Every structure is written in structure tokens, then in C-alpha cells.
Amino acid sequence: MTQAGKRPGAVILLYILQAFLGVGAIGGGLMLLADPSGEMIGMPSSVLERSPFENFAIPGILLLVIFGLLPLLVLYGLVKKPDWKWAAPLNPFRTLHSAWALSLYIGFGQIIWIMVQTYMMNAVSIVHVVYTSLGLLIQAVTLLPAVQGYFMLDGRAERR
């Protein structure tokens, strides 16, 4: 991977976006697990009427794992650039580190998560707009040429 020079500012911004998503989702997921009724966060159970869930326990687990722990794992990969053999099959971009591809997937997943959530709740709030924007921003920053260049493989790591 190209290590010449400092990290571009866009790469640091991507770190911040992934950390913000991960930490926020861990907090939200833990609160939903602590109180599956949703009262702790001011979420009435009536918003689950169009969903397959009776309470917020399963959404809390999904939020905690998929949008909490996974973005932090991706953040680790973006910072340390480990040779993740398990992630190689998930990466169709053979010239870029797998953490870069996973970052792109996190952005897609975030947008889909919020779209499904607004459908099930039959409502849109400012929080939905902020977190949809966060997903779009993660994708946009991941796709920036400076970010792609930073995560280019040098031919020794995962390019097989």
C-alpha cells in the first residue's frame, strides 16, 4: 500500500465519520437493549406497528453490532491496514484495501437501515435526515480520489 507522506485530510475525515457512526450506534443499541420498550430514548412502541418486532431488543442488537461494532472494526482496518484474508472475498476492488470496500458498504448499509426504519415507523425525523446524510457522506468521502489513492495496494497484500 502506498504509505508515502502523511494521511490526506479526507482519510482523517473518514476515520471521524466511521467513529461517529460506531460510537453513536453502540450507545443507541445499548440503550435499546437496556430498555427494549424504547421509553429510555423517548421512542414509543407504537412506531413498531409496521415492523416485525414486538419491542426494540432485536433492532438494538442490529444497531449495536452492524452499525456500532462493525464501523469500529472498519475504522481499525482503515487505520492499521491489516491483511484481512476473511475480507478479501467481500472486496471486488482488488487494487484497494478491503477496509476501503467495507467502508463503502457501511455507507450503503446505513442508508438502507434508515430507509427501512422510516418505512416501518411511517415517519421521518431530523435524526433520520442526519443519519442518512452520514451514510451518504461516508460513501462520498470513501470514493474521493485522495482516499482511494491512500488505500491502493502495492501488490504485496491482498491482490491475488
mmCIF file with all atom_site columns, C-alpha atoms in Angstrom, residues 1-3 81-84 88 91 93-100 147-160:
data_model
loop_
_atom_site.group_PDB
_atom_site.id
_atom_site.type_symbol
_atom_site.label_atom_id
_atom_site.label_alt_id
_atom_site.label_comp_id
_atom_site.label_asym_id
_atom_site.label_entity_id
_atom_site.label_seq_id
_atom_site.pdbx_PDB_ins_code
_atom_site.Cartn_x
_atom_site.Cartn_y
_atom_site.Cartn_z
_atom_site.occupancy
_atom_site.B_iso_or_equiv
_atom_site.pdbx_formal_charge
_atom_site.auth_seq_id
_atom_site.auth_comp_id
_atom_site.auth_asym_id
_atom_site.auth_atom_id
_atom_site.pdbx_PDB_model_num
ATOM 1  C CA . MET A 1 1   ? 0.000   0.000   0.000  1.00 0.00 ? 1   MET A CA 1
ATOM 2  C CA . THR A 1 2   ? 1.143   3.476   -0.636 1.00 0.00 ? 2   THR A CA 1
ATOM 3  C CA . GLN A 1 3   ? 2.489   4.858   2.611  1.00 0.00 ? 3   GLN A CA 1
ATOM 4  C CA . LYS A 1 81  ? -4.473  -1.687  7.105  1.00 0.00 ? 81  LYS A CA 1
ATOM 5  C CA . PRO A 1 82  ? -4.185  -5.302  8.267  1.00 0.00 ? 82  PRO A CA 1
ATOM 6  C CA . ASP A 1 83  ? -4.028  -8.163  5.783  1.00 0.00 ? 83  ASP A CA 1
ATOM 7  C CA . TRP A 1 84  ? -7.577  -9.425  6.338  1.00 0.00 ? 84  TRP A CA 1
ATOM 8  C CA . ALA A 1 88  ? -10.822 -10.414 0.579  1.00 0.00 ? 88  ALA A CA 1
ATOM 9  C CA . ASN A 1 91  ? -13.842 -6.907  -1.869 1.00 0.00 ? 91  ASN A CA 1
ATOM 10 C CA . PHE A 1 93  ? -11.916 -3.808  -5.787 1.00 0.00 ? 93  PHE A CA 1
ATOM 11 C CA . ARG A 1 94  ? -8.709  -5.873  -5.930 1.00 0.00 ? 94  ARG A CA 1
ATOM 12 C CA . THR A 1 95  ? -6.415  -2.855  -6.152 1.00 0.00 ? 95  THR A CA 1
ATOM 13 C CA . LEU A 1 96  ? -7.805  -1.306  -2.944 1.00 0.00 ? 96  LEU A CA 1
ATOM 14 C CA . HIS A 1 97  ? -7.548  -2.472  0.659  1.00 0.00 ? 97  HIS A CA 1
ATOM 15 C CA . SER A 1 98  ? -10.568 -4.446  1.842  1.00 0.00 ? 98  SER A CA 1
ATOM 16 C CA . ALA A 1 99  ? -11.223 -1.947  4.658  1.00 0.00 ? 99  ALA A CA 1
ATOM 17 C CA . TRP A 1 100 ? -11.844 0.658   1.954  1.00 0.00 ? 100 TRP A CA 1
ATOM 18 C CA . VAL A 1 147 ? -8.865  8.366   -0.152 1.00 0.00 ? 147 VAL A CA 1
ATOM 19 C CA . GLN A 1 148 ? -8.757  5.740   -2.888 1.00 0.00 ? 148 GLN A CA 1
ATOM 20 C CA . GLY A 1 149 ? -5.124  6.572   -3.553 1.00 0.00 ? 149 GLY A CA 1
ATOM 21 C CA . TYR A 1 150 ? -4.242  6.178   0.114  1.00 0.00 ? 150 TYR A CA 1
ATOM 22 C CA . PHE A 1 151 ? -5.800  2.698   0.247  1.00 0.00 ? 151 PHE A CA 1
ATOM 23 C CA . MET A 1 152 ? -4.254  1.481   -3.023 1.00 0.00 ? 152 MET A CA 1
ATOM 24 C CA . LEU A 1 153 ? -2.447  -1.810  -2.592 1.00 0.00 ? 153 LEU A CA 1
ATOM 25 C CA . ASP A 1 154 ? 1.194   -2.035  -3.593 1.00 0.00 ? 154 ASP A CA 1
ATOM 26 C CA . GLY A 1 155 ? 0.875   -5.550  -4.981 1.00 0.00 ? 155 GLY A CA 1
ATOM 27 C CA . ARG A 1 156 ? 2.092   -7.475  -1.929 1.00 0.00 ? 156 ARG A CA 1
ATOM 28 C CA . ALA A 1 157 ? -1.008  -7.602  0.243  1.00 0.00 ? 157 ALA A CA 1
ATOM 29 C CA . GLU A 1 158 ? -4.473  -8.678  -0.845 1.00 0.00 ? 158 GLU A CA 1
ATOM 30 C CA . ARG A 1 159 ? -4.111  -8.505  -4.635 1.00 0.00 ? 159 ARG A CA 1
ATOM 31 C CA . ARG A 1 160 ? -4.402  -12.220 -5.526 1.00 0.00 ? 160 ARG A CA 1
#
